[in-house]
Coordinates of C-alpha atoms and ligand atoms in Angstrom, one line a residue:
M109 CA 132.3 92.3 84.6
F110 CA 129.7 91.1 82.2
R111 CA 128.9 93.3 79.2
R112 CA 125.5 91.7 78.6
I113 CA 123.3 89.2 80.3
L114 CA 120.2 87.3 79.5
I115 CA 117.3 87.5 81.5
A116 CA 115.5 83.9 81.5
N117 CA 112.7 84.7 83.6
R118 CA 109.9 86.9 83.5
G119 CA 107.6 89.0 86.0
E120 CA 108.8 91.0 89.2
I121 CA 112.3 89.0 89.4
A122 CA 113.0 89.7 85.6
M123 CA 112.6 93.8 86.6
R124 CA 114.6 93.3 89.7
I125 CA 117.4 91.8 88.0
L126 CA 117.0 94.3 85.2
R127 CA 117.4 97.1 87.3
C128 CA 120.2 95.9 88.9
C129 CA 121.9 95.4 85.7
Q130 CA 121.3 98.7 84.5
E131 CA 122.7 100.2 87.9
M132 CA 125.9 97.9 87.2
G133 CA 126.3 99.2 83.5
I134 CA 125.2 95.8 82.1
E135 CA 123.1 95.4 79.1
T136 CA 120.3 93.1 79.3
V137 CA 118.4 90.7 76.8
A138 CA 114.9 89.9 78.1
A139 CA 113.8 86.3 77.0
Y140 CA 110.0 86.5 76.9
S141 CA 107.3 84.3 75.7
E142 CA 104.7 85.0 73.4
E143 CA 102.4 85.6 76.0
D144 CA 104.6 88.1 77.6
A145 CA 105.1 90.3 74.7
D146 CA 103.4 93.0 76.3
T147 CA 105.2 92.9 79.5
L148 CA 107.8 95.3 81.3
P149 CA 110.8 93.7 81.0
V150 CA 110.5 93.6 77.6
Q151 CA 109.8 97.2 77.2
F152 CA 112.9 98.2 79.5
A153 CA 115.6 95.8 78.6
T154 CA 118.2 96.7 76.2
E155 CA 117.0 94.0 73.8
S156 CA 114.4 91.4 73.8
V157 CA 114.1 87.9 72.1
C158 CA 110.9 86.2 72.0
I159 CA 112.0 82.4 73.3
G160 CA 108.3 80.6 71.9
P161 CA 104.7 79.9 73.0
A162 CA 103.1 80.3 76.4
P163 CA 103.6 77.2 78.0
A164 CA 106.4 77.2 80.1
A165 CA 107.9 74.1 78.8
K166 CA 107.9 75.5 75.3
S167 CA 109.6 78.9 76.3
Y168 CA 111.0 79.4 80.0
L169 CA 111.9 75.9 80.4
D170 CA 113.5 75.5 76.9
Q171 CA 116.9 75.2 77.4
N172 CA 118.0 74.9 73.9
V173 CA 116.2 77.9 72.9
L174 CA 117.6 79.9 75.9
L175 CA 121.4 79.2 75.1
A176 CA 120.7 79.9 71.2
A177 CA 119.3 83.1 72.3
A178 CA 122.0 84.0 74.5
K179 CA 124.7 83.4 71.8
A180 CA 122.7 85.0 69.1
Y181 CA 122.4 88.3 71.4
H182 CA 126.0 88.0 72.3
C183 CA 125.4 87.4 76.1
E184 CA 128.1 86.4 78.4
A185 CA 126.0 85.3 81.2
I186 CA 122.3 83.8 82.0
H187 CA 120.3 84.9 85.3
P188 CA 117.8 82.3 85.8
G189 CA 116.1 84.1 88.8
Y190 CA 113.8 81.9 90.7
G191 CA 111.5 78.7 89.6
F192 CA 112.0 77.7 85.9
L193 CA 115.5 76.7 85.2
S194 CA 117.1 78.0 88.3
E195 CA 118.0 74.9 90.2
N196 CA 118.1 72.9 87.0
A197 CA 121.6 71.2 87.1
D198 CA 121.6 70.1 83.5
F199 CA 121.0 73.7 82.2
A200 CA 123.7 74.9 84.3
G201 CA 126.1 72.2 82.9
Q202 CA 124.9 73.2 79.4
C203 CA 125.8 77.1 79.9
E204 CA 129.1 75.6 81.0
K205 CA 129.9 73.7 78.1
N206 CA 128.9 76.5 75.9
G207 CA 131.0 79.1 77.7
I208 CA 128.2 81.0 79.1
V209 CA 128.1 82.1 82.8
F210 CA 125.4 80.6 84.7
I211 CA 124.6 83.2 87.6
G212 CA 124.2 80.8 90.3
P213 CA 126.6 78.0 91.8
S214 CA 128.0 75.4 89.5
S215 CA 125.9 72.7 88.1
G216 CA 127.7 70.2 90.3
M217 CA 127.0 72.2 93.1
I218 CA 123.2 72.4 92.1
R219 CA 123.2 68.5 91.4
S220 CA 124.5 67.4 95.0
M221 CA 122.3 70.0 96.9
G222 CA 119.1 69.3 94.6
D223 CA 119.5 65.6 95.6
K224 CA 118.0 66.6 99.3
Q225 CA 118.8 63.3 100.7
R226 CA 122.4 63.3 99.8
A227 CA 122.8 66.9 101.0
R228 CA 121.5 65.7 104.1
E229 CA 123.8 63.1 104.5
L230 CA 126.6 65.5 103.8
M231 CA 125.3 68.0 106.5
K232 CA 125.3 65.1 109.1
K233 CA 128.8 64.3 108.1
H234 CA 130.0 68.1 109.0
G235 CA 128.0 68.3 112.2
V236 CA 124.9 70.1 111.1
P237 CA 121.8 68.9 112.9
V238 CA 119.3 67.3 110.5
V239 CA 116.0 66.0 111.4
P240 CA 115.6 62.2 112.9
G241 CA 114.9 60.0 109.9
S242 CA 116.2 57.7 107.2
D243 CA 119.8 56.9 106.4
G244 CA 119.9 56.9 102.7
I245 CA 117.3 56.2 100.1
L246 CA 114.4 53.8 101.3
K247 CA 114.3 50.7 99.3
D248 CA 110.2 50.2 99.8
W249 CA 107.6 51.0 102.3
R250 CA 108.4 48.4 104.4
E251 CA 111.9 49.9 104.9
A252 CA 109.9 53.0 105.5
A253 CA 107.6 51.3 107.9
E254 CA 110.7 50.0 109.8
T255 CA 112.4 53.5 109.9
A256 CA 109.0 55.4 111.0
T257 CA 108.7 52.9 114.2
R258 CA 112.4 53.5 114.9
V259 CA 112.2 57.4 114.6
G260 CA 108.6 57.5 115.9
Y261 CA 105.3 58.9 114.2
P262 CA 104.3 61.2 112.7
V263 CA 106.7 61.0 109.7
I264 CA 107.1 62.9 106.6
V265 CA 108.1 60.9 103.6
K266 CA 109.8 63.3 101.1
A267 CA 111.1 63.2 97.3
S268 CA 114.9 63.4 97.3
A269 CA 114.6 65.2 93.9
G270 CA 111.6 67.3 95.6
G271 CA 111.0 71.1 95.3
G272 CA 108.2 73.5 95.7
G273 CA 106.5 71.5 98.1
R274 CA 105.5 68.7 95.9
G275 CA 106.5 64.8 96.2
M276 CA 105.9 65.2 100.5
R277 CA 103.5 63.1 102.3
I278 CA 103.0 62.7 106.0
A279 CA 102.1 59.4 108.0
C280 CA 100.5 59.8 111.5
D281 CA 100.9 56.2 111.9
A282 CA 101.6 52.5 110.9
S283 CA 98.4 52.4 108.9
E284 CA 99.2 55.4 106.7
I285 CA 102.7 54.7 105.7
R286 CA 102.1 52.7 102.7
N287 CA 99.9 54.9 101.2
A288 CA 102.3 57.8 102.0
F289 CA 104.9 55.9 100.3
E290 CA 103.4 55.1 97.5
S291 CA 101.6 58.2 96.4
A292 CA 104.9 60.3 97.3
Q293 CA 107.0 57.9 95.0
A294 CA 104.2 58.2 92.1
E295 CA 104.0 62.2 92.3
A296 CA 108.0 62.7 92.5
A297 CA 108.3 60.1 89.3
A298 CA 106.0 62.2 87.6
A299 CA 107.0 65.4 88.6
F300 CA 110.9 65.0 89.0
G301 CA 111.5 61.9 86.9
N302 CA 112.7 60.3 90.0
G303 CA 111.0 58.5 92.6
D304 CA 113.7 58.3 95.1
L305 CA 112.5 58.7 98.7
Y306 CA 113.5 59.4 102.2
L307 CA 111.8 60.1 105.6
E308 CA 112.0 62.6 108.6
K309 CA 110.5 62.8 111.7
L310 CA 107.8 65.4 111.6
I311 CA 108.6 68.1 113.6
P312 CA 105.1 69.3 115.2
H313 CA 104.4 73.1 114.8
P314 CA 107.7 74.2 113.7
H315 CA 109.1 77.6 112.4
H316 CA 110.5 77.8 109.1
I317 CA 113.8 79.6 109.6
E318 CA 116.2 80.1 106.7
V319 CA 119.6 81.9 106.6
Q320 CA 120.9 83.9 103.4
I321 CA 124.5 83.1 102.7
L322 CA 126.8 84.6 99.9
A323 CA 130.0 82.9 99.0
D324 CA 132.8 83.8 96.6
A325 CA 134.9 81.6 94.4
H326 CA 138.1 82.8 96.6
G327 CA 136.8 80.8 99.8
H328 CA 134.8 83.9 101.7
I329 CA 131.5 82.9 103.1
I330 CA 129.4 85.3 105.2
H331 CA 125.8 84.9 106.1
L332 CA 123.1 87.7 105.9
G333 CA 121.0 86.9 109.0
E334 CA 117.8 85.0 109.2
R335 CA 114.1 85.2 107.7
D336 CA 111.1 83.6 109.3
C337 CA 109.0 82.1 106.4
S338 CA 106.5 80.3 108.6
M339 CA 103.4 82.0 107.1
Q340 CA 102.9 79.1 104.9
R341 CA 99.9 77.7 102.7
R342 CA 100.3 74.3 101.2
N343 CA 104.0 74.8 101.8
Q344 CA 104.0 78.2 99.8
K345 CA 105.3 80.8 101.7
L346 CA 103.1 84.1 101.9
L347 CA 104.8 86.6 104.4
E348 CA 108.3 86.8 105.3
E349 CA 110.1 88.5 108.0
S350 CA 113.5 89.3 109.2
P351 CA 115.1 89.2 111.9
A352 CA 113.0 86.0 113.4
R353 CA 111.2 87.1 116.5
V354 CA 111.2 83.6 117.9
L355 CA 115.0 83.2 118.0
S356 CA 116.7 83.9 121.3
A357 CA 120.3 85.6 120.7
K358 CA 121.9 82.2 121.5
Q359 CA 119.5 80.3 119.1
R360 CA 120.1 82.9 116.5
E361 CA 124.0 82.7 116.9
G362 CA 123.7 78.8 116.7
I363 CA 121.5 78.6 113.7
L364 CA 123.7 81.1 111.8
R365 CA 126.8 79.1 112.6
A366 CA 125.3 76.1 111.5
A367 CA 124.5 77.6 108.3
L368 CA 127.8 78.6 107.6
R369 CA 128.9 75.2 108.3
A370 CA 126.6 73.9 105.9
A371 CA 127.8 76.3 103.2
K372 CA 131.4 75.4 104.1
A373 CA 130.7 71.6 103.9
C374 CA 129.7 71.8 100.4
R375 CA 132.3 74.5 99.3
Y376 CA 129.3 76.6 98.2
V377 CA 129.7 79.6 95.9
S378 CA 127.3 82.0 95.2
A379 CA 123.9 83.4 96.9
G380 CA 122.1 80.5 98.5
T381 CA 119.7 79.7 101.6
V382 CA 120.2 77.1 104.2
E383 CA 116.6 76.2 105.4
F384 CA 115.8 75.1 109.0
V385 CA 113.0 73.8 110.9
L386 CA 112.8 75.1 114.5
D387 CA 110.7 73.1 117.1
R388 CA 109.1 74.3 120.1
E389 CA 111.9 73.6 122.4
G390 CA 114.1 75.7 120.2
R391 CA 116.2 73.1 118.6
Y392 CA 117.0 73.5 114.9
Y393 CA 117.3 71.0 112.1
F394 CA 118.7 71.4 108.4
I395 CA 116.2 70.5 105.8
E396 CA 117.7 71.6 102.7
M397 CA 119.4 74.2 100.7
N398 CA 118.1 76.3 97.9
T399 CA 120.9 77.2 95.5
R400 CA 119.1 80.5 93.9
I401 CA 117.9 83.9 94.9
Q402 CA 114.7 83.3 96.8
V403 CA 111.5 85.4 96.3
E404 CA 111.9 86.5 99.9
H405 CA 115.3 88.0 99.3
P406 CA 114.2 91.8 100.0
V407 CA 113.7 91.4 103.5
T408 CA 117.3 90.4 104.0
E409 CA 118.4 93.5 101.6
M410 CA 116.2 96.0 103.7
V411 CA 117.7 94.9 107.3
T412 CA 121.5 94.3 105.7
G413 CA 121.6 97.1 103.1
V414 CA 123.3 94.4 100.7
D415 CA 122.0 94.3 97.3
L416 CA 121.8 90.2 97.1
I417 CA 121.4 90.5 93.0
R418 CA 124.2 92.6 92.7
E419 CA 126.6 90.3 94.7
Q420 CA 125.4 87.2 92.8
I421 CA 126.2 88.8 89.6
R422 CA 129.9 90.1 91.0
I423 CA 130.6 86.4 92.4
A424 CA 129.5 84.7 89.0
A425 CA 131.7 87.2 87.1
G426 CA 134.6 85.9 89.7
L427 CA 135.1 89.0 91.8
E428 CA 135.6 88.8 95.7
L429 CA 133.1 89.7 98.2
G430 CA 133.4 93.6 98.7
F431 CA 133.1 93.3 102.5
K432 CA 133.6 90.9 105.4
Q433 CA 131.1 89.4 108.2
S434 CA 132.2 92.3 110.4
D435 CA 131.0 94.9 107.9
V436 CA 127.5 93.5 107.9
H437 CA 125.1 95.4 110.3
F438 CA 121.9 94.4 110.8
S439 CA 119.0 97.4 111.4
G440 CA 115.5 97.5 112.0
H441 CA 112.5 94.8 110.9
A442 CA 111.6 94.0 107.6
I443 CA 108.3 92.3 106.5
E444 CA 107.2 91.3 102.8
C445 CA 103.8 90.1 101.8
R446 CA 103.5 88.4 98.7
I447 CA 100.6 89.7 96.6
N448 CA 98.8 87.1 94.4
A449 CA 96.0 87.2 91.6
E450 CA 94.0 84.7 93.6
N451 CA 90.6 84.4 95.4
P452 CA 90.9 83.2 98.9
A453 CA 87.3 83.0 99.3
Q454 CA 87.1 80.3 96.6
D455 CA 90.2 78.2 98.0
F456 CA 92.7 80.8 96.8
R457 CA 91.5 79.9 93.0
P458 CA 93.8 81.8 90.6
C459 CA 92.2 85.0 89.1
P460 CA 94.3 85.9 85.8
G461 CA 92.6 88.6 84.1
T462 CA 93.4 92.4 83.1
V463 CA 94.2 95.0 85.4
S464 CA 91.6 98.0 85.0
F465 CA 93.1 100.3 87.8
L466 CA 96.3 99.9 89.9
H467 CA 97.6 102.1 92.5
F468 CA 101.0 100.8 94.4
P469 CA 101.8 102.2 98.2
A470 CA 104.8 104.1 98.6
G471 CA 106.6 106.2 101.3
C472 CA 109.6 106.1 103.8
G473 CA 110.5 102.5 104.4
V474 CA 108.0 101.1 101.8
R475 CA 109.2 99.0 98.5
V476 CA 107.4 97.3 95.7
E477 CA 108.4 94.8 93.4
S478 CA 106.2 94.2 90.7
A479 CA 106.0 94.3 86.8
L480 CA 102.3 94.9 87.0
Y481 CA 100.8 98.3 85.2
P482 CA 97.3 99.8 84.9
G483 CA 96.2 97.5 81.7
S484 CA 98.6 94.7 82.1
R485 CA 97.1 91.1 81.8
V486 CA 97.7 88.6 84.5
S487 CA 98.5 85.5 82.6
P488 CA 96.8 82.0 83.5
Y489 CA 100.1 80.3 82.5
Y490 CA 102.3 81.5 85.0
D491 CA 102.7 82.0 88.8
S492 CA 99.9 84.1 90.2
M493 CA 102.2 86.4 92.3
I494 CA 101.7 89.9 90.9
A495 CA 103.7 91.8 93.5
K496 CA 105.7 91.9 96.5
I497 CA 105.3 94.7 99.0
I498 CA 108.2 94.9 101.6
V499 CA 108.4 97.5 104.5
H500 CA 111.4 98.3 106.8
A501 CA 111.1 99.9 110.0
P502 CA 112.8 100.1 113.3
G503 CA 110.7 97.5 115.4
R504 CA 108.5 95.0 114.3
L505 CA 105.3 96.3 115.3
E506 CA 106.3 99.6 113.6
A507 CA 106.8 97.2 110.5
I508 CA 103.6 95.6 110.9
R509 CA 101.8 99.2 111.1
K510 CA 103.4 100.3 108.1
M511 CA 102.5 97.2 106.3
R512 CA 99.0 97.7 106.9
V513 CA 98.8 101.1 105.8
A514 CA 100.7 100.0 102.6
L515 CA 98.0 97.6 101.9
E516 CA 95.3 99.9 102.6
E517 CA 96.5 102.1 100.0
M518 CA 97.5 99.4 97.5
T519 CA 94.6 99.0 95.0
V520 CA 94.3 96.6 91.9
K521 CA 91.1 96.5 90.1
G522 CA 89.9 93.9 87.4
I523 CA 91.3 91.2 89.2
D524 CA 90.9 89.3 92.6
T525 CA 93.9 89.5 94.7
N526 CA 94.8 88.3 98.3
I527 CA 95.5 91.9 99.6
E528 CA 92.7 91.9 102.1
F529 CA 93.5 88.5 103.5
Q530 CA 97.1 89.5 103.9
Y531 CA 95.5 92.7 105.8
L532 CA 93.6 90.4 108.0
I533 CA 96.9 88.5 108.8
L534 CA 98.3 91.6 109.9
H535 CA 95.5 92.0 112.5
N536 CA 95.6 88.6 113.9
T537 CA 96.8 88.7 117.3
D538 CA 98.7 85.3 117.1
F539 CA 100.5 87.0 114.2
L540 CA 101.4 90.3 116.3
V541 CA 102.9 88.5 119.1
G542 CA 105.1 86.4 116.9
N543 CA 102.9 83.2 117.7
V544 CA 103.2 81.8 114.2
D545 CA 104.4 78.3 113.4
T546 CA 103.8 76.6 109.7
G547 CA 100.5 75.4 110.8
F548 CA 99.1 79.0 111.4
L549 CA 97.4 79.2 108.2
E550 CA 95.9 75.8 107.9
K551 CA 94.4 76.4 111.1
N552 CA 93.4 80.1 110.8
T553 CA 92.4 80.7 107.0
D554 CA 88.4 79.7 107.5
A555 CA 88.4 82.1 110.0
I556 CA 90.5 85.0 108.3
V557 CA 88.3 84.4 105.2
R558 CA 85.0 84.7 107.5
W559 CA 86.3 87.6 109.0
G560 CA 86.5 89.7 105.5
E561 CA 83.4 88.5 104.6
E562 CA 81.5 89.6 107.7
S563 CA 83.2 93.0 107.6
R564 CA 82.4 93.6 104.0
R565 CA 78.6 92.5 105.1
G566 CA 78.9 95.1 107.7
R567 CA 79.7 97.8 105.4
S568 CA 76.7 97.2 102.8
Ligands
ADP1245 P1 111.2 80.5 98.1 O1 112.0 79.9 99.2 O2 112.0 81.5 97.0 O3 110.0 81.3 98.5 P2 109.2 78.7 96.7 O4 109.2 77.5 96.9 O5 108.1 79.8 97.0 O6 110.6 79.3 97.3 O7 109.4 78.8 95.1 C1 110.0 79.9 94.5 C2 109.4 79.6 92.8 O8 109.9 78.5 92.2 C3 107.6 79.5 92.8 O9 107.3 80.4 91.7 C4 107.4 78.1 92.6 O10 106.6 77.7 92.2 C5 108.9 77.8 92.1 N1 109.4 76.4 92.3 C6 110.2 76.0 93.5 N2 110.5 74.7 93.2 C7 110.0 74.4 92.2 C8 110.2 73.0 91.3 N3 111.0 72.1 91.7 N4 109.6 72.9 90.2 C9 108.9 74.0 89.7 N5 109.0 75.0 90.1 C10 109.3 75.5 91.5
ADP1246 P1 110.4 71.9 99.2 O1 111.8 71.4 98.8 O2 109.6 71.7 98.7 O3 110.6 73.3 99.8 P2 111.4 71.5 102.0 O4 112.1 70.1 102.7 O5 112.0 72.7 102.0 O6 110.7 71.0 100.7 O7 110.0 71.6 103.1 C1 108.8 72.2 102.5 C2 107.9 72.7 103.8 O8 107.7 71.6 104.6 C3 109.1 73.4 105.1 O9 109.2 74.8 104.7 C4 108.5 73.3 106.4 O10 107.5 74.0 106.4 C5 107.5 71.7 105.9 N1 108.7 70.7 106.5 C6 109.7 70.1 105.7 N2 110.3 69.1 106.7 C7 109.5 69.2 107.8 C8 109.9 68.3 108.8 N3 110.4 67.2 109.0 N4 108.9 68.5 110.1 C9 108.0 69.5 110.0 N5 107.5 70.3 108.7 C10 108.6 70.0 107.7
MG1247 MG1 112.1 74.2 101.1

């Protein structure tokens, strides 16, 4: 096992990795930007090292500085968390070249899954259903138009190198395809340095269902069930749960088996997630594989009792999975709410600032992942997510009730947050009956925001 790991990330995920390392008897080195000098990972890591100024490009994304820090501080491995360099094949390759273990799959694997079009072709070849669409990269907008006519509008044009919801455009009919193609291409070229595009039929009102995979270097591949992440705003997930209420037992079995087939097709090694969209008829289609730990991994941990970061580290160290598929037992229902420093009434404008008062919920089945403390500063330089609240209860309605109480108790003063917005979602009748697809928030955000404002007015 590793003696020392460099944590190349910040915020809640840096704390999550740090705690896990401490439990495993592994020393940690927290890499931090000048902006993050006063944050908790710096306090609690065995050692810490400043890697540059606030902008991520000059610190958390600076590959050379991170590698130099890992060497100078005698780290045998680097944990990239999520975001930043976690899906950067070049960085994983640099780690390999320098004899440092990148905690994740190999650079070759990241590259082949990061090319979403190629991943799609591979899945098709191995009998994993993909969304009807183009074969290979589209030459130009005319080829996009021909393909769209063949599969039927509406369609979604996607960047093959895309991620984080960027480089995607919807075309509802033939008059929109040229514009969709050209603007997706421009965005992809600017954001990913690669303008390659492919096209999929737009599945109307789908659920986003994803399957957690663990695979070791000895040929063992298991799944840890699914998550429903349909509660999305502009392709950013807001609330996630496991199991997915929408799946019948037969559909669940099928989608889990398809995910295993996908992981086997690419000989996957590490923790990973296979993402699907599920249509109204219950058919599911592979959309992509994420080769990293995900923000929403705790919901899976709560229903399985498996520590995913621990397994990810053990696998990177070359160890065999300590348990088999038949050892994994699923119990109860888990929900995660992402708490962001943002103002829902002002189009979710990020609201950095100083936390003047802070109280986190607690209790049976309530878990908090955060690096926030009273007096801490929420930086404008990074993602606005400040905490994740996760609850676990025997059933879905009990979990919802637990989450409501947790959010009532949670108090953050000094900055705006989406706590009330999440609380109101938890009272929406469509959500209660599990009737939420990826279009839910687009349709209901205004009403939910108004609902909050009216109830406040009623009080004053
Ligand atoms: P998850 O499925 O783990 O929730 P998200 O899409 O929310 O994944 O991404 C997790 C984090 O990584 C977010 O902070 C997001 O902004 C960031 N992220 C994801 N993809 C990219 C990308 N290609 N470039 C930059 N940041 C990204
Ligand atoms: P990213 O790499 O940015 O995460 P994805 O391909 O995973 O991109 O798509 C992001 C989100 O867009 C999905 O979670 C889903 O909600 C929606 N989406 C993607 N493809 C389709 C599709 N073919 N039909 C309908 N919705 C889709
Ligand atoms: Mg995705």
